[in-house]
Every structure is written in structure tokens, then in C-alpha cells.
PDB file of C-alpha atoms and ligand atoms in Angstrom:
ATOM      1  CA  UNK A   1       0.000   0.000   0.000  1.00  0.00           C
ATOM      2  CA  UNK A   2       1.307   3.329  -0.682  1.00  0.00           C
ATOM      3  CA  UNK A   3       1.331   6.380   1.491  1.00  0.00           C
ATOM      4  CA  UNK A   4      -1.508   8.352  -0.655  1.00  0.00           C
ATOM      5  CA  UNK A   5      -3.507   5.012  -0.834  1.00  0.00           C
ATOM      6  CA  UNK A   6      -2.983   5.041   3.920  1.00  0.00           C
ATOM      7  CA  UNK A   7      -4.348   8.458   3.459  1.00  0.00           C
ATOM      8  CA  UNK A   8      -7.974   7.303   2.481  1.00  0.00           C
ATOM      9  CA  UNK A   9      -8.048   5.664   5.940  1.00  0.00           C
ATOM     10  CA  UNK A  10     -10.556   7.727   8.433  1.00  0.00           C
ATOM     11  CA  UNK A  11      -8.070  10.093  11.071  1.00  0.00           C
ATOM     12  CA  UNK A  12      -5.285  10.404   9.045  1.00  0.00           C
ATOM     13  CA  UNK A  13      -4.045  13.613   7.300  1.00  0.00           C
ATOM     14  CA  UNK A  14      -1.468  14.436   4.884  1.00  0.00           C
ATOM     15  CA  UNK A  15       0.703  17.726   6.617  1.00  0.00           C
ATOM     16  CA  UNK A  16       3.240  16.852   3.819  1.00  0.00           C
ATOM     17  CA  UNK A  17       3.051  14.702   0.544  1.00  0.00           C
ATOM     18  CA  UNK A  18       6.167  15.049  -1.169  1.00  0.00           C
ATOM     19  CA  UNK A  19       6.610  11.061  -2.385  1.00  0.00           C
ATOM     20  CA  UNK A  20       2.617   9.338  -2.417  1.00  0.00           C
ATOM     21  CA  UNK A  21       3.459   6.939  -4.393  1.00  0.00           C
ATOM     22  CA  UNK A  22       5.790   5.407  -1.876  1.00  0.00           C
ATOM     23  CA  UNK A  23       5.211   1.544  -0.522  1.00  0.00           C
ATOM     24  CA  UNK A  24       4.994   1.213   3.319  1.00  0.00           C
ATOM     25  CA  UNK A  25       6.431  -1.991   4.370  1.00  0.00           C
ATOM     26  CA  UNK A  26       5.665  -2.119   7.830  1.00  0.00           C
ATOM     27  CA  UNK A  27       5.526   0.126  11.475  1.00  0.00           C
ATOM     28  CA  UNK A  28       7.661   1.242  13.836  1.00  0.00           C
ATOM     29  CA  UNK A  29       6.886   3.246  16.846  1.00  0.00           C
ATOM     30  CA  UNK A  30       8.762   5.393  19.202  1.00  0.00           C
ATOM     31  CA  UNK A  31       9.961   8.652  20.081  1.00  0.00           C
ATOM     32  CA  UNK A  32      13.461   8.374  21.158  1.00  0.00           C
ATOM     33  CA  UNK A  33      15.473   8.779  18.047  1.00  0.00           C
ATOM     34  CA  UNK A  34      18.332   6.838  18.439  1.00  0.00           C
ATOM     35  CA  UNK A  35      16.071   3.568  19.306  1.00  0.00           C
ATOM     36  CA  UNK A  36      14.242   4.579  15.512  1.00  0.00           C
ATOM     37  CA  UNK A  37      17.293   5.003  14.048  1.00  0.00           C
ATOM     38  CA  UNK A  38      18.733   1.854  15.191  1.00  0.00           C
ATOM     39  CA  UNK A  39      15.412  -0.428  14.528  1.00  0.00           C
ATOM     40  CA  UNK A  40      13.171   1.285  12.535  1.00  0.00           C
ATOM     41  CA  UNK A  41      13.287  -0.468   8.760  1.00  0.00           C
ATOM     42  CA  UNK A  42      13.630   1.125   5.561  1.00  0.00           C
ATOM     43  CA  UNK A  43      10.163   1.769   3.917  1.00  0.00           C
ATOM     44  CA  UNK A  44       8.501   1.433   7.852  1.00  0.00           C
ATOM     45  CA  UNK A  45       5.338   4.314   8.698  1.00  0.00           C
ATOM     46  CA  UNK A  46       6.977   5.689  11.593  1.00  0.00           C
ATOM     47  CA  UNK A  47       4.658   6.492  14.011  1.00  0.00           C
ATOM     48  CA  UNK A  48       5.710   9.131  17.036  1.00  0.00           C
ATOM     49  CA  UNK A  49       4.141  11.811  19.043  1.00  0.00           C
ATOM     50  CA  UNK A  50       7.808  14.123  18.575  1.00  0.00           C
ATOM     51  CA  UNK A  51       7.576  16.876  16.266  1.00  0.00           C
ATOM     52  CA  UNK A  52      10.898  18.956  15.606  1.00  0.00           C
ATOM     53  CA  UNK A  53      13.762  19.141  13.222  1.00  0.00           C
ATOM     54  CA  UNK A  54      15.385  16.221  14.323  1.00  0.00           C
ATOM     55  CA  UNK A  55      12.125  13.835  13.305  1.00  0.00           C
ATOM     56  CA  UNK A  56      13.039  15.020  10.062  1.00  0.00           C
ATOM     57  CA  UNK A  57      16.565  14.325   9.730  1.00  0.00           C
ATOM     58  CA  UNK A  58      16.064  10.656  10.829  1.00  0.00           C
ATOM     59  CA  UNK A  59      12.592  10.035   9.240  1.00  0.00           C
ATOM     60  CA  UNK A  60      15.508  11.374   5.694  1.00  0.00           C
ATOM     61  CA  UNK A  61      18.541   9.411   7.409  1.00  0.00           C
ATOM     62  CA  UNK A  62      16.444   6.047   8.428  1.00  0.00           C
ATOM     63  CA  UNK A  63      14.596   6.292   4.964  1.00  0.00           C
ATOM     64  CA  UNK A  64      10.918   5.499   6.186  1.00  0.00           C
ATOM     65  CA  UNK A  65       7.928   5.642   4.085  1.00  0.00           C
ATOM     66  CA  UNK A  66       6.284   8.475   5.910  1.00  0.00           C
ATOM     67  CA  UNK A  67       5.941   9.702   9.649  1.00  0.00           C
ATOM     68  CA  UNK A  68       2.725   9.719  11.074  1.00  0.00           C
ATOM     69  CA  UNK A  69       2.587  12.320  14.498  1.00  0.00           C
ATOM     70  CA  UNK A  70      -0.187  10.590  16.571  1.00  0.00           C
ATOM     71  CA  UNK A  71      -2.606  12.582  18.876  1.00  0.00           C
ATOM     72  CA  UNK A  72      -3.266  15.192  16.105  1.00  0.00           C
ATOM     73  CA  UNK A  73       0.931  16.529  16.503  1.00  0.00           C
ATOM     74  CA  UNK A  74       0.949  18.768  13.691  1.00  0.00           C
ATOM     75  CA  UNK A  75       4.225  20.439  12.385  1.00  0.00           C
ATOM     76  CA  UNK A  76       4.965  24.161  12.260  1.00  0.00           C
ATOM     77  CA  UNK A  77       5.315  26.193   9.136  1.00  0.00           C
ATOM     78  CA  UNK A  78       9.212  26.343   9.330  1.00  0.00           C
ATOM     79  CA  UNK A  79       9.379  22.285  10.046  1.00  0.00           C
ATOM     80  CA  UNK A  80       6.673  21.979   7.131  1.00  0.00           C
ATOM     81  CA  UNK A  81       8.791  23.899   4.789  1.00  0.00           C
ATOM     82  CA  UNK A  82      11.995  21.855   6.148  1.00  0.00           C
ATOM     83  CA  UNK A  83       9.934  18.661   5.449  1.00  0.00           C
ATOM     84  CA  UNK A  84       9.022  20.252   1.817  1.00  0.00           C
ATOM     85  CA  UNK A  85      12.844  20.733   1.306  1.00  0.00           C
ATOM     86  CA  UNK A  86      13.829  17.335   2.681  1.00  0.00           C
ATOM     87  CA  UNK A  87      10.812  15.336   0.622  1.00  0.00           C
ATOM     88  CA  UNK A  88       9.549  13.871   3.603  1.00  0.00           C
ATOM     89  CA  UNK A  89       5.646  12.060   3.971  1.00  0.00           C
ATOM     90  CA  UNK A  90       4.172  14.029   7.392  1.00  0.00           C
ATOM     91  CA  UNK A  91       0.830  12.661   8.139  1.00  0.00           C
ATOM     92  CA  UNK A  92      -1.242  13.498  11.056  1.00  0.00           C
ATOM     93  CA  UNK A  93      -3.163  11.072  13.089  1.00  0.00           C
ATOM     94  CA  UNK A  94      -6.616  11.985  15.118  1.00  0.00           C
ATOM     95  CA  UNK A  95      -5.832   9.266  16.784  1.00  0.00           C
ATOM     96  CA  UNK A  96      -3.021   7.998  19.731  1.00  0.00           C
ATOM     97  CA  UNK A  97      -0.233   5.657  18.786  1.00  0.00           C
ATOM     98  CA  UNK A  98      -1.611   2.419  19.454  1.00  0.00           C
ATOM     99  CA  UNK A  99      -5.060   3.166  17.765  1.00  0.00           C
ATOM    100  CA  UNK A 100      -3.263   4.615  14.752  1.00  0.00           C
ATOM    101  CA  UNK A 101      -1.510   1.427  14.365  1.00  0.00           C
ATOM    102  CA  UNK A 102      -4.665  -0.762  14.624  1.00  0.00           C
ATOM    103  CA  UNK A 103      -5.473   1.330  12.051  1.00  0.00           C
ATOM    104  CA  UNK A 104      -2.782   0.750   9.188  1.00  0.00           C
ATOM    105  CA  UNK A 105      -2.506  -3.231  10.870  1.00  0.00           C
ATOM    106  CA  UNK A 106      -5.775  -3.285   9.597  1.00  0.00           C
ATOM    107  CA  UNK A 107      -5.279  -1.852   6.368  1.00  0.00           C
ATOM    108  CA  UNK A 108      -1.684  -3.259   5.699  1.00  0.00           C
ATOM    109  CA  UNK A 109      -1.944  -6.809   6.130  1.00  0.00           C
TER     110      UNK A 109
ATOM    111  CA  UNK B   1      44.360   2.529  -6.108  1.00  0.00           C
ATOM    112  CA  UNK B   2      42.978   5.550  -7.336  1.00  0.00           C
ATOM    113  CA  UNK B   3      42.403   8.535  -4.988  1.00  0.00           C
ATOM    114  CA  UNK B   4      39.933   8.819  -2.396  1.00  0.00           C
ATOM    115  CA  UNK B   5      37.151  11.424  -2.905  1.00  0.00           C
ATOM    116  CA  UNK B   6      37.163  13.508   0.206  1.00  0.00           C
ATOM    117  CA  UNK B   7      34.324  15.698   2.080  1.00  0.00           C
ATOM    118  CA  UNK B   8      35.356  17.459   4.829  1.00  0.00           C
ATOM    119  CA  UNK B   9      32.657  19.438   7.680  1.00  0.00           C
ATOM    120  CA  UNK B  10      32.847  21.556  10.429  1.00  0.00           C
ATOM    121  CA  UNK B  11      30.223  20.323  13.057  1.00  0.00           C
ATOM    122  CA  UNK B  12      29.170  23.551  14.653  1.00  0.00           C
ATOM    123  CA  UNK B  13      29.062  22.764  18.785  1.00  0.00           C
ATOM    124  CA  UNK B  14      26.063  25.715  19.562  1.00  0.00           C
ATOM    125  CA  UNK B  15      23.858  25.053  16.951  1.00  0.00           C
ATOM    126  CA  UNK B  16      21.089  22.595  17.723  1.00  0.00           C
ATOM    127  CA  UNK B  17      18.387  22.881  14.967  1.00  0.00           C
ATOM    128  CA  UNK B  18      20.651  22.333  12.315  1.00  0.00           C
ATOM    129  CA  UNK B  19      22.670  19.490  13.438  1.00  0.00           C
ATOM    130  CA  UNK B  20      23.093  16.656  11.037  1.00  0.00           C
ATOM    131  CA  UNK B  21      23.343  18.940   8.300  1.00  0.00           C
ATOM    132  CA  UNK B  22      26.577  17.127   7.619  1.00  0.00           C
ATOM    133  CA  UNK B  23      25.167  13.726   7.376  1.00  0.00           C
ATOM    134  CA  UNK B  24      22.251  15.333   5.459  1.00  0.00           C
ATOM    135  CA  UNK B  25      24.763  16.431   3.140  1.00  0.00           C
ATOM    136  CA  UNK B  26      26.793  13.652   3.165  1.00  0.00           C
ATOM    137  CA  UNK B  27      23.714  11.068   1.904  1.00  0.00           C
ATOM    138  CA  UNK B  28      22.857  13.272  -0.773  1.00  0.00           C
ATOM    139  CA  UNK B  29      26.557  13.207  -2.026  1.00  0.00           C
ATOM    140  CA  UNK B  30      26.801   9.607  -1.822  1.00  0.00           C
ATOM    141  CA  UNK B  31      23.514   9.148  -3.905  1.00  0.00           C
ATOM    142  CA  UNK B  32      25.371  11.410  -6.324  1.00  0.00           C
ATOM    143  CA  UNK B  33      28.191   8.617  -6.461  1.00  0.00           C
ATOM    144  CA  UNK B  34      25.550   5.508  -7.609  1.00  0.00           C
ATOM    145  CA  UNK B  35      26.029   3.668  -3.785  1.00  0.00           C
ATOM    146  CA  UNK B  36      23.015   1.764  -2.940  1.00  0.00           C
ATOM    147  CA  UNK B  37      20.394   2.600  -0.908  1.00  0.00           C
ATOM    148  CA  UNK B  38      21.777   0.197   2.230  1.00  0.00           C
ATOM    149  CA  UNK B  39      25.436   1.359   2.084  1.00  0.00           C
ATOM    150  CA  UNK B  40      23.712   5.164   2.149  1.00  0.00           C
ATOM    151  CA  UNK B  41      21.697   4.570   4.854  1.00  0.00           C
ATOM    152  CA  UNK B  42      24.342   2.882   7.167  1.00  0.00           C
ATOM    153  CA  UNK B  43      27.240   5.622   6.957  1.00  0.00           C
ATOM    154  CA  UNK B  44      24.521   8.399   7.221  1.00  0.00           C
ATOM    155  CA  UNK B  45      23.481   7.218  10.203  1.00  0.00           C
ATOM    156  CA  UNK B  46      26.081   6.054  11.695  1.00  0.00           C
ATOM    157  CA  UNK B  47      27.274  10.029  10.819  1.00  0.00           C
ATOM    158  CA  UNK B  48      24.324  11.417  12.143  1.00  0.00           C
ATOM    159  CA  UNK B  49      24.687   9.927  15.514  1.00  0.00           C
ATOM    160  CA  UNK B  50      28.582  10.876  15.755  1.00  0.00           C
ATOM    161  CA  UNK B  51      27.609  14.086  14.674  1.00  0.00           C
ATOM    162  CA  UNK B  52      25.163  14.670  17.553  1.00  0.00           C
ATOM    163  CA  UNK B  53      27.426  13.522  20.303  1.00  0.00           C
ATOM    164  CA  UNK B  54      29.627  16.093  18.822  1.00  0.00           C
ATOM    165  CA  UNK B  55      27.065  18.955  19.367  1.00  0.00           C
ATOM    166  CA  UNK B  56      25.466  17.261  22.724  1.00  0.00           C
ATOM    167  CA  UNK B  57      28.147  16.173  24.509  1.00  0.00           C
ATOM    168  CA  UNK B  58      31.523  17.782  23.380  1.00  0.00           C
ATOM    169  CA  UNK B  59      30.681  21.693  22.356  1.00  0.00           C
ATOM    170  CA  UNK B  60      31.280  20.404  18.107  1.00  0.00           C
ATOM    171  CA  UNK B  61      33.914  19.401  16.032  1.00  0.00           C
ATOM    172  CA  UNK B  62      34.908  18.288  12.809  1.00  0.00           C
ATOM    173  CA  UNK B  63      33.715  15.401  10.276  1.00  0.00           C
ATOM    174  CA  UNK B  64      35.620  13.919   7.660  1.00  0.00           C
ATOM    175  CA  UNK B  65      34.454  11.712   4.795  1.00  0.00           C
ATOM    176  CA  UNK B  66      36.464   9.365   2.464  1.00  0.00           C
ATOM    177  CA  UNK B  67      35.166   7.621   0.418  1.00  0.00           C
ATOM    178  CA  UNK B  68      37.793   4.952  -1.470  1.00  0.00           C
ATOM    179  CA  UNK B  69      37.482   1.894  -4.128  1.00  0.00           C
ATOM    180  CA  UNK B  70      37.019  -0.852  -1.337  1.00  0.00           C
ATOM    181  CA  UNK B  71      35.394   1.035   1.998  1.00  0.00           C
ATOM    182  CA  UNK B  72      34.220   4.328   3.038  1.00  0.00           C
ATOM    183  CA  UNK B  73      35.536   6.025   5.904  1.00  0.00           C
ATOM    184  CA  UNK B  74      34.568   8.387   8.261  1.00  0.00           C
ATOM    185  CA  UNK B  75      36.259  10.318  11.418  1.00  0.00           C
ATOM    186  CA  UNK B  76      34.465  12.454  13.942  1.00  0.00           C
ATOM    187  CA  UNK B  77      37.138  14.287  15.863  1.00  0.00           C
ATOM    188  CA  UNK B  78      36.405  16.649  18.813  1.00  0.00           C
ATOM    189  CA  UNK B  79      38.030  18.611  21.417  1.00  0.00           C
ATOM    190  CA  UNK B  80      35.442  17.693  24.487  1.00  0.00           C
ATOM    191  CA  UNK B  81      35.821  16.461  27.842  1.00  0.00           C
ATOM    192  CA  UNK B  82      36.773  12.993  26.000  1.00  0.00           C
ATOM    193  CA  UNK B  83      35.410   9.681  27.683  1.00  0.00           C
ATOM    194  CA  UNK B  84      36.779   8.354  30.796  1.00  0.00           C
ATOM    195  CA  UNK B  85      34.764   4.677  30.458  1.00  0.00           C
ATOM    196  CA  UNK B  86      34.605   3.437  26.795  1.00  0.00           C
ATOM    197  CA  UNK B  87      32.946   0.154  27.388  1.00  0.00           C
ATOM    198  CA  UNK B  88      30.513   2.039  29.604  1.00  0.00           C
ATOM    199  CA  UNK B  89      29.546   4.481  27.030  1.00  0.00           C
ATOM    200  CA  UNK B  90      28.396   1.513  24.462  1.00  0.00           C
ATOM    201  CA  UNK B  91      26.237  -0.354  26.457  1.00  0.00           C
ATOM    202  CA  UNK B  92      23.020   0.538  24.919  1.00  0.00           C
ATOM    203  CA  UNK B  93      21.040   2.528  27.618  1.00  0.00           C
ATOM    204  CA  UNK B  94      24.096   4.422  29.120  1.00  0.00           C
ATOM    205  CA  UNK B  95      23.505   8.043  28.451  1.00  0.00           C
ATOM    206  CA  UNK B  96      24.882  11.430  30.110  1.00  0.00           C
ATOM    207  CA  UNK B  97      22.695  13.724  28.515  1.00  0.00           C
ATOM    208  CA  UNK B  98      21.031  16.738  30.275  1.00  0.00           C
ATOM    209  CA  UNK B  99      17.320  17.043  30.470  1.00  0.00           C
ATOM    210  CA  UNK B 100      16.720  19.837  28.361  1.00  0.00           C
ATOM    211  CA  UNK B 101      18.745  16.909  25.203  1.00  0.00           C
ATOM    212  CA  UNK B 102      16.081  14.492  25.991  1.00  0.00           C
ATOM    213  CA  UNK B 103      12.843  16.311  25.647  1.00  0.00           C
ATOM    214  CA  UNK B 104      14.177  16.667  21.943  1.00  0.00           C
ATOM    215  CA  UNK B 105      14.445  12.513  21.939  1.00  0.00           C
ATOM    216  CA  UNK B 106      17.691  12.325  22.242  1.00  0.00           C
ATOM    217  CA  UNK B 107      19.219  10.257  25.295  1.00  0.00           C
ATOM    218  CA  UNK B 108      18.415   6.996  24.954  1.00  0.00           C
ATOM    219  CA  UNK B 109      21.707   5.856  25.112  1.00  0.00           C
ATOM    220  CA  UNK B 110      22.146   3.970  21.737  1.00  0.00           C
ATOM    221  CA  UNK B 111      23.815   5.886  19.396  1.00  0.00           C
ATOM    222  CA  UNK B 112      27.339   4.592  19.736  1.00  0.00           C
ATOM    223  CA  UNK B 113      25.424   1.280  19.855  1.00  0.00           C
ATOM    224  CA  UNK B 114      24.255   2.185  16.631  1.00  0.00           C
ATOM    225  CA  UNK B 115      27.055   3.494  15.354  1.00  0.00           C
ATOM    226  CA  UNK B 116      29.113   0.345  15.782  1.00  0.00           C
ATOM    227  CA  UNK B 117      25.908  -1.722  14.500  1.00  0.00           C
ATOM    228  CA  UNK B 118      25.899  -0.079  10.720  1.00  0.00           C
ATOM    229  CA  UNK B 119      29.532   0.001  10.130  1.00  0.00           C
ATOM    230  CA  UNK B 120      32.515  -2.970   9.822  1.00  0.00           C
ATOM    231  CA  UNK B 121      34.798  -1.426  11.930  1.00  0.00           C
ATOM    232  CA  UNK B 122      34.614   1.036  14.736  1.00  0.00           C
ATOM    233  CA  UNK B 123      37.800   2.638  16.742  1.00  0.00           C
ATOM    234  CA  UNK B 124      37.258   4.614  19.386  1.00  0.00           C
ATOM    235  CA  UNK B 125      40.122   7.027  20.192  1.00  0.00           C
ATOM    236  CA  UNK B 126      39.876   9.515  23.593  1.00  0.00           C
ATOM    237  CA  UNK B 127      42.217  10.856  26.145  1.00  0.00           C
ATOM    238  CA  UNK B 128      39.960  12.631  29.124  1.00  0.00           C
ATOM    239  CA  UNK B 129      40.674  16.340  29.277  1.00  0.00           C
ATOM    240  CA  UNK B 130      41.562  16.517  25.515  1.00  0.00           C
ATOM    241  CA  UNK B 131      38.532  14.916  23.003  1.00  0.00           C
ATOM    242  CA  UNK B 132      37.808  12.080  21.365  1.00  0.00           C
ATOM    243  CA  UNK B 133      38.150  10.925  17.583  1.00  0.00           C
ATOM    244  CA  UNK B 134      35.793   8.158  16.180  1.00  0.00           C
ATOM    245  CA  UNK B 135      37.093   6.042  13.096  1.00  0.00           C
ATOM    246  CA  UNK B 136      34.187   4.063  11.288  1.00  0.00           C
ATOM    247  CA  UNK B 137      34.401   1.680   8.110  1.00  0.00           C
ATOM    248  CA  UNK B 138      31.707   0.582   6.017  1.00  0.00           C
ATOM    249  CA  UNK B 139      33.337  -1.713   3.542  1.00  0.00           C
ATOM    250  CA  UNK B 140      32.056  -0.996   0.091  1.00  0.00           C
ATOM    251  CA  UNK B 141      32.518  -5.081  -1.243  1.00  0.00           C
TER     252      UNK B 141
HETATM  253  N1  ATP C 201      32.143  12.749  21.444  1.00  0.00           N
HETATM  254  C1  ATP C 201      31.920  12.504  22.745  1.00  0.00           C
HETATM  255  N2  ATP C 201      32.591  13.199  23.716  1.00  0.00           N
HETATM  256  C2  ATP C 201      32.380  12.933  25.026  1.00  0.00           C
HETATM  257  N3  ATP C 201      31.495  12.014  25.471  1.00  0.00           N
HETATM  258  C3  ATP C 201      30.801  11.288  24.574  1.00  0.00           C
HETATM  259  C4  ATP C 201      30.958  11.496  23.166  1.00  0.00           C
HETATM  260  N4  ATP C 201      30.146  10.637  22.519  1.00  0.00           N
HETATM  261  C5  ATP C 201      29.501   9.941  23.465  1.00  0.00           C
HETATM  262  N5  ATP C 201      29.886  10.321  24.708  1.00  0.00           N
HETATM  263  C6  ATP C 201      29.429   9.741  26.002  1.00  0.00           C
HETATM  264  O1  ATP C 201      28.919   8.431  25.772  1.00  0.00           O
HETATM  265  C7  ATP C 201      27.553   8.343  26.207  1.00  0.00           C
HETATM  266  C8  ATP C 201      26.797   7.386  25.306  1.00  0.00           C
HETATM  267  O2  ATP C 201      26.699   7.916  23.977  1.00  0.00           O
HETATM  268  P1  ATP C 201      25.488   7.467  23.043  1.00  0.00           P
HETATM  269  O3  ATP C 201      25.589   8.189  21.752  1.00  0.00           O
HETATM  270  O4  ATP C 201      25.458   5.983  22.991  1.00  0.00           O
HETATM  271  O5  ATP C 201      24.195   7.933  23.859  1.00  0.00           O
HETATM  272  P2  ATP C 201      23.591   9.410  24.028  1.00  0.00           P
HETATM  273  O6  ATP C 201      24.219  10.344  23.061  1.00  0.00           O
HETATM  274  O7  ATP C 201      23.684   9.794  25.454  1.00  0.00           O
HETATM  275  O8  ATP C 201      22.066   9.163  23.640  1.00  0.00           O
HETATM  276  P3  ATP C 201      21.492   8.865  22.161  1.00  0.00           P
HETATM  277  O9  ATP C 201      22.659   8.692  21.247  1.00  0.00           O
HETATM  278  O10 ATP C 201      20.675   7.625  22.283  1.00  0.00           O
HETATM  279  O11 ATP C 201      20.669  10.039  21.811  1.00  0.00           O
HETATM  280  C9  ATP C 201      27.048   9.782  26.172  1.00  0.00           C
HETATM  281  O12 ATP C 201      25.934   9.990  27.022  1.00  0.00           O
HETATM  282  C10 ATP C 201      28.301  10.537  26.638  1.00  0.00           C
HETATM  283  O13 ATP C 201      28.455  10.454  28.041  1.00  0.00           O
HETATM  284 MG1   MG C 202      24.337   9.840  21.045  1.00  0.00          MG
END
């Protein structure tokens, strides 16, 4: 499933949609970035409630499909623009962490 | 052997927001090159976390990048307080850093961890007092 195709589930919102055609292949979750950068996979929706610059340089670095900020986290202007320049997925989730992964579990497998 | 292409980066010790520009850079110019998406991913990472315990925990430093035929190489030297307890400082979970460093999700303890987990070969180099210089390999066949 790609990222644009996740975004016709219910609760989610695209903040940034730079690559929809991207697969997801799989979740991580977790807001400590070092534990994301050392077992999050390629291609994973990475799901966090963090929202700064440094979510972008390791959703870039880590290469995941998109991030998805649960709890309706939305992103500033200036980290939207750095996640326009960087061609990051941002979505936003209505929804906490675990319930936003039900969600794509649902929808992925 | 042909020469090494070199990239060379001052990691700027006060600046928090833009920290990892190097590695940013750095996985852009290896994409340049043709390297595949695995090889990128490791040495940016492994980058990016060196590059942070520059900022975090030893006021910056400076990056260099070399990338040859066989491997790829990459030292992180800084002039910080250095580390007094090396096999301390990579058990995953062993962190130092202040508060105010892990309400931006940093501090978990696992980025030397990592950094030693996406290379071939990591040397750590530090005398207490004077700084530290990490040597990483990520072998290129
Ligand atoms: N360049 C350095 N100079 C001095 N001390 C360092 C340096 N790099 C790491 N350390 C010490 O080693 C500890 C462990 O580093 P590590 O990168 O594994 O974790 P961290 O930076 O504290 O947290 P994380 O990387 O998970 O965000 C640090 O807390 C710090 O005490
Ligand atoms: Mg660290």
C-alpha cells in the first residue's frame, strides 16, 4: 500500500506529501530517536508523538515511508517547509499511537 | 588505487536545529556517487549519531568523509571532555545527557550502539581532558 492510498483511511491527514506513491512496508513506533534510528526499517510508517527538526533528519537518514505524528501533533510552518525541502511524507493522526496502528494493521496486512 | 574522494565538515558545537546537516549532506553526495540505498543509509546514520554527540556532549567538532574503491571512511574528531569509560559508554542505555537533550528525543543511550551496528569497523580514540576521535568503516565489497 502506498502512502496516498494510507491516506484514504478515516483520522489520518497528509501535513506533507512530497513522495505518495511510496510503498509502506511495515511500522515502527517510538519517540526516542536513536532507538528509531537503530530499529526502525527502511520503507517502515513511523509512528511518534515528537515533532521537531530532528524527526526530520532521521525520518531522511532512516529512509521510512512516511511519519505519522499521533494525537493530532501537527508540524509548524518552518518544520513543514523543512519537510518540503527534505521530501519527507508528514501525516497526522486523530488518533493515539496504538489506535493509529490498529489502524494501518488493519489496512496493511 | 585511485584517490579517495574527500568531504570534509565543520560540526558547529552551539547550533542545535541544524545538526546533522553534515550527514544530510553527506547522503545526498553519496547518492550522487551511484552507492546503494543500504550502504547510504548505514554511513549516514552512523554520521548522524557521531555528529550529535559532537554537538550534545563535546561543544562540536569536525567530520571527515572518504570515500575509497574498497570502503568508506569516516572520522568524527572533537576537542570535548573525552570519555573516561569506553565500554561504559556503548552499552546501549548508558547516556549522560542533560534534560533539556532528551525532551528533543535524544538520550536513549544507543547511538554509539548504533554506530558500531551499521559500520565494519569502529575505533574509538579519547584521552579525558583533551577529546575524542571516532574512526568508522563501512566496507564498500
Ligand atoms: N564525542 C563525545 N565526547 C564525550 N562524550 C561522549 C561522546 N560521545 C559519546 N559520549 C558519552 O557516551 C555516552 C553514550 O553515547 P550514546 O551516543 O550511545 O548515547 P547518548 O548520546 O547519550 O544518547 P542517544 O545517542 O541515544 O541520543 C554519552 O551519554 C556521553 O556520556
Ligand atoms: Mg548519542
Amino acid at each position: 500500500m502506498t502512502v496516498h492510498e494510507l491516506l484514504q483511511l478515516p483520522d489520518l491527514t497528509a501535513l506533507c506529501l512530497e513522495d505518495g506513491e511510496r510503498e509502506i512496508d511495515g511500522v515502527y513506533i517510538g519517540d526516542l530517536l536513536s532507538w528509531v534510528m537503530g530499529r526502525a526499517q527502511s520503507g517502515n510508517a513511523w509512528i511518534t508523538i515528537m515533532s521537531n527538526i530532528n524527526v526530520l533528519a532521521v525520518a531522511s537518514l532512516a529512509d521510512v515511508s512516511c511519519v505519522i505524528l499521533a494525537e493530532g501533533v501537527t508540524l509548524s510552518e518552518e518544520l513543514l517547509t523543512a519537510a518540503k525541502e527534505k521530501g519527507i511524507n508528514v501525516l497526522s493522526s486523530s488518533k493515539p499511537a496504538y489506535e493509529t496502528a490498529r489502524l494501518l494493521f488493519g489496512s496493511l496486512s | 588505487m585511485s584517490e579517495p574522494l574527500i568531504f570534509h565538515f565543520d560540526v558547529d558545537g552551539d547550533n542545535f536545529t541544524s545538526a546533522g546537516q553534515a550527514s544530510v549532506t553527506i547522503k545526498k553526495d553519496l547518492r550522487r556517487l551511484g552507492l546503494s540505498s543500504e550502504i547510504i543509509r548505514r554511513v549516514s546514520i552512523a554520521m548522524y549519531e557521531g555528529e550529535i554527540n559532537m554537538v550534545i556532549h563535546a561543544g562540536g567538532g569536525v567530520a571527515d568523509v572518504r570515500v575509497f574503491e574498497e570502503y568508506i571512511e569516516i572520522v568524527l574528531t572533537d576537542r570535548g571532555p573525552g570519555i573516561s569509560n569506553i565500554d561504559q559508554a556503548m552499552q546501549e542505555g548508558f547516556s549522560t545527557a542533560p534534560d533539556a537533550i532528551r525532551s528533543l528525543g535524544f538520550g536513549a543511550g544507543m547511538g554509539l550502539p548504533n554506530m558500531k551496528r551499521y559500520t565494519d569497523d569502529m575505533k574509538i580514540e579519547t584521552v579525558v581532558g583533551e577529546g575524542t576521535t571516532i574512526t568508522m568503516r563501512v566496507n564498500l565489497t
